[in-house]
Short mmCIF file of C-alpha atoms in Angstrom, two decimals:
data_model
loop_
_atom_site.label_atom_id
_atom_site.label_comp_id
_atom_site.label_asym_id
_atom_site.label_seq_id
_atom_site.Cartn_x
_atom_site.Cartn_y
_atom_site.Cartn_z
CA MET A 1 100.98 14.29 2.12
CA MET A 2 100.72 11.57 -0.48
CA VAL A 3 103.06 8.61 -0.48
CA PHE A 4 103.04 6.21 -3.37
CA CYS A 5 104.58 2.80 -3.12
CA PHE A 6 105.21 0.41 -5.93
CA PRO A 7 105.23 -3.05 -4.44
CA VAL A 8 107.45 -4.72 -6.94
CA THR A 9 109.97 -6.73 -4.99
CA ILE A 10 110.66 -3.87 -2.59
CA GLY A 11 108.43 -0.93 -1.74
CA PHE A 12 109.64 2.60 -2.55
CA VAL A 13 108.21 6.07 -2.61
CA VAL A 14 107.43 7.73 -5.94
CA ASP A 15 105.76 10.94 -7.06
CA GLU A 16 102.34 11.19 -8.67
CA ASP A 17 103.74 11.21 -12.22
CA ASP A 18 105.68 8.01 -11.66
CA PHE A 19 102.69 6.45 -9.97
CA PHE A 20 100.52 6.91 -13.06
CA HIS A 21 103.11 6.43 -15.77
CA SER A 22 105.86 4.10 -14.58
CA LYS A 23 105.75 0.57 -15.95
CA GLU A 24 107.46 -1.59 -13.35
CA SER A 25 107.83 -5.23 -14.19
CA GLY A 26 108.63 -8.32 -12.27
CA GLY A 27 106.82 -9.97 -9.44
CA THR A 28 104.81 -8.11 -6.88
CA VAL A 29 105.38 -8.40 -3.13
CA VAL A 30 102.56 -6.35 -1.62
CA SER A 31 103.79 -6.69 1.95
CA THR A 32 106.84 -4.51 1.11
CA ALA A 33 104.57 -1.56 0.27
CA VAL A 34 102.33 -2.06 3.34
CA ASN A 35 105.40 -2.32 5.59
CA LEU A 36 106.92 0.81 4.05
CA THR A 37 103.66 2.69 4.61
CA ARG A 38 103.68 1.63 8.26
CA LYS A 39 107.33 2.68 8.63
CA ILE A 40 106.65 6.11 7.12
CA ILE A 41 103.72 6.58 9.50
CA ASN A 42 105.85 5.53 12.47
CA ASP A 43 108.76 7.78 11.45
CA ARG A 44 106.89 10.88 10.42
CA TYR A 45 103.42 11.00 11.95
CA ASN A 46 102.31 10.64 15.53
CA VAL A 47 98.99 8.80 15.23
CA ASN A 48 97.69 10.83 18.21
CA ASP A 49 98.23 14.07 16.26
CA TRP A 50 97.34 13.06 12.67
CA ASN A 51 94.33 11.62 10.93
CA ILE A 52 95.89 9.10 8.58
CA TYR A 53 94.17 7.99 5.40
CA VAL A 54 95.76 5.37 3.16
CA ALA A 55 94.79 4.42 -0.37
CA GLN A 56 96.23 1.48 -2.25
CA VAL A 57 95.76 0.79 -5.98
CA SER A 58 96.76 -2.57 -7.42
CA ASP A 59 96.09 -4.95 -10.26
CA GLY A 60 95.74 -7.60 -7.58
CA ASP A 61 98.97 -9.35 -8.47
CA ASN A 62 100.96 -10.68 -5.52
CA PHE A 63 103.29 -13.62 -4.94
CA ALA A 64 101.32 -16.40 -3.28
CA ASN A 65 104.03 -16.86 -0.66
CA ASP A 66 103.54 -13.23 0.44
CA SER A 67 99.98 -13.79 1.72
CA ASN A 68 100.94 -14.33 5.39
CA ALA A 69 103.25 -11.33 5.36
CA VAL A 70 100.47 -9.16 3.84
CA GLN A 71 98.08 -10.34 6.54
CA GLU A 72 100.53 -9.46 9.31
CA ALA A 73 101.43 -6.12 7.74
CA MET A 74 97.79 -5.12 7.23
CA GLN A 75 96.86 -6.12 10.79
CA SER A 76 99.66 -3.90 12.02
CA LEU A 77 98.72 -0.98 9.76
CA LEU A 78 94.92 -0.90 9.95
CA PRO A 79 94.51 -0.13 13.64
CA THR A 80 96.70 2.98 13.21
CA VAL A 81 94.76 4.62 10.36
CA GLN A 82 91.36 6.34 10.24
CA TYR A 83 90.58 5.03 6.79
CA PHE A 84 92.02 2.57 4.28
CA ALA A 85 90.80 2.51 0.67
CA TYR A 86 91.73 -0.26 -1.73
CA VAL A 87 91.10 0.02 -5.48
CA GLU A 88 91.81 -2.97 -7.71
CA ILE A 89 92.12 -2.34 -11.42
CA HIS A 90 90.71 -5.00 -13.67
CA ASP A 91 91.22 -4.83 -17.38
CA ASN A 92 88.19 -5.45 -19.51
CA ASN A 93 88.79 -9.11 -20.25
CA VAL A 94 86.11 -11.59 -19.18
CA TYR A 95 88.42 -13.68 -16.96
CA THR A 96 89.30 -10.85 -14.53
CA ARG A 97 85.70 -9.71 -14.32
CA GLN A 98 84.60 -13.17 -13.28
CA HIS A 99 87.45 -14.05 -10.89
CA TYR A 100 88.69 -11.96 -8.00
CA SER A 101 92.40 -11.91 -7.19
CA ASP A 102 93.73 -13.65 -4.13
CA LEU A 103 94.70 -10.24 -2.77
CA TRP A 104 91.11 -9.00 -3.25
CA MET A 105 89.74 -11.97 -1.34
CA GLN A 106 92.30 -11.50 1.43
CA TYR A 107 91.40 -7.83 1.76
CA LYS A 108 87.69 -8.66 1.64
CA ASP A 109 88.19 -10.76 4.79
CA LEU A 110 90.05 -7.87 6.47
CA GLU A 111 87.27 -5.47 5.48
CA LYS A 112 84.84 -7.53 7.59
CA GLU A 113 86.99 -6.94 10.69
CA TYR A 114 88.12 -3.38 9.98
CA HIS A 115 85.04 -1.35 9.10
CA HIS A 116 87.11 1.70 8.21
CA MET A 117 88.45 -0.24 5.22
CA GLN A 118 86.63 0.11 1.89
CA MET A 119 87.21 -1.63 -1.43
CA ARG A 120 86.25 -0.81 -4.99
CA GLU A 121 87.04 -2.00 -8.48
CA ALA A 122 88.09 0.08 -11.45
CA SER A 123 88.09 -1.14 -15.02
CA ASP A 124 90.84 1.20 -16.18
CA VAL A 125 93.68 3.31 -14.74
CA GLY A 126 91.79 6.36 -15.93
CA ASP A 127 88.98 5.56 -13.47
CA ILE A 128 91.19 5.73 -10.36
CA TRP A 129 90.44 9.39 -9.51
CA LYS A 130 86.70 8.85 -10.04
CA VAL A 131 86.77 5.89 -7.64
CA PHE A 132 88.88 7.88 -5.12
CA LYS A 133 86.36 10.74 -5.30
CA GLU A 134 83.60 8.28 -4.39
CA LEU A 135 85.60 6.58 -1.64
CA PHE A 136 86.60 9.85 0.00
CA SER A 137 83.29 11.70 -0.43
CA LYS A 138 81.24 12.88 2.56
CA GLU A 139 78.30 10.86 1.24
CA HIS A 140 80.39 7.68 1.36
CA ALA A 141 81.80 8.26 4.88
CA LYS A 142 80.37 5.92 7.48
#
């Protein structure tokens, strides 16, 4: 099952078409999507019976005052999943290629503690599936 969450100001589930084509605007509060993911897992999937794989795609935007909530949410989520993949989309401008987002840096610290978490960058939305294919390949599995 695939669950897509747009972390605008509240997380919500969307289908694949909305995920790739919806243009939400406004500020991003990432913790809402992480918390919704955790709630869906708790409500629908017994972690003793399911192998749970989570993938998050983001442009790295997040309200600065959400950082602590993201940290808490991720530390609650990560121990319950077998694998967590994060893909950050950077457009092709020089600034984003030279500077990582605060969310990227926060996740990079989590990746050191949770070895089943992997991160990659994509330069375009069209590259998401290619990056997913790499992240979820047998050759990439640790």
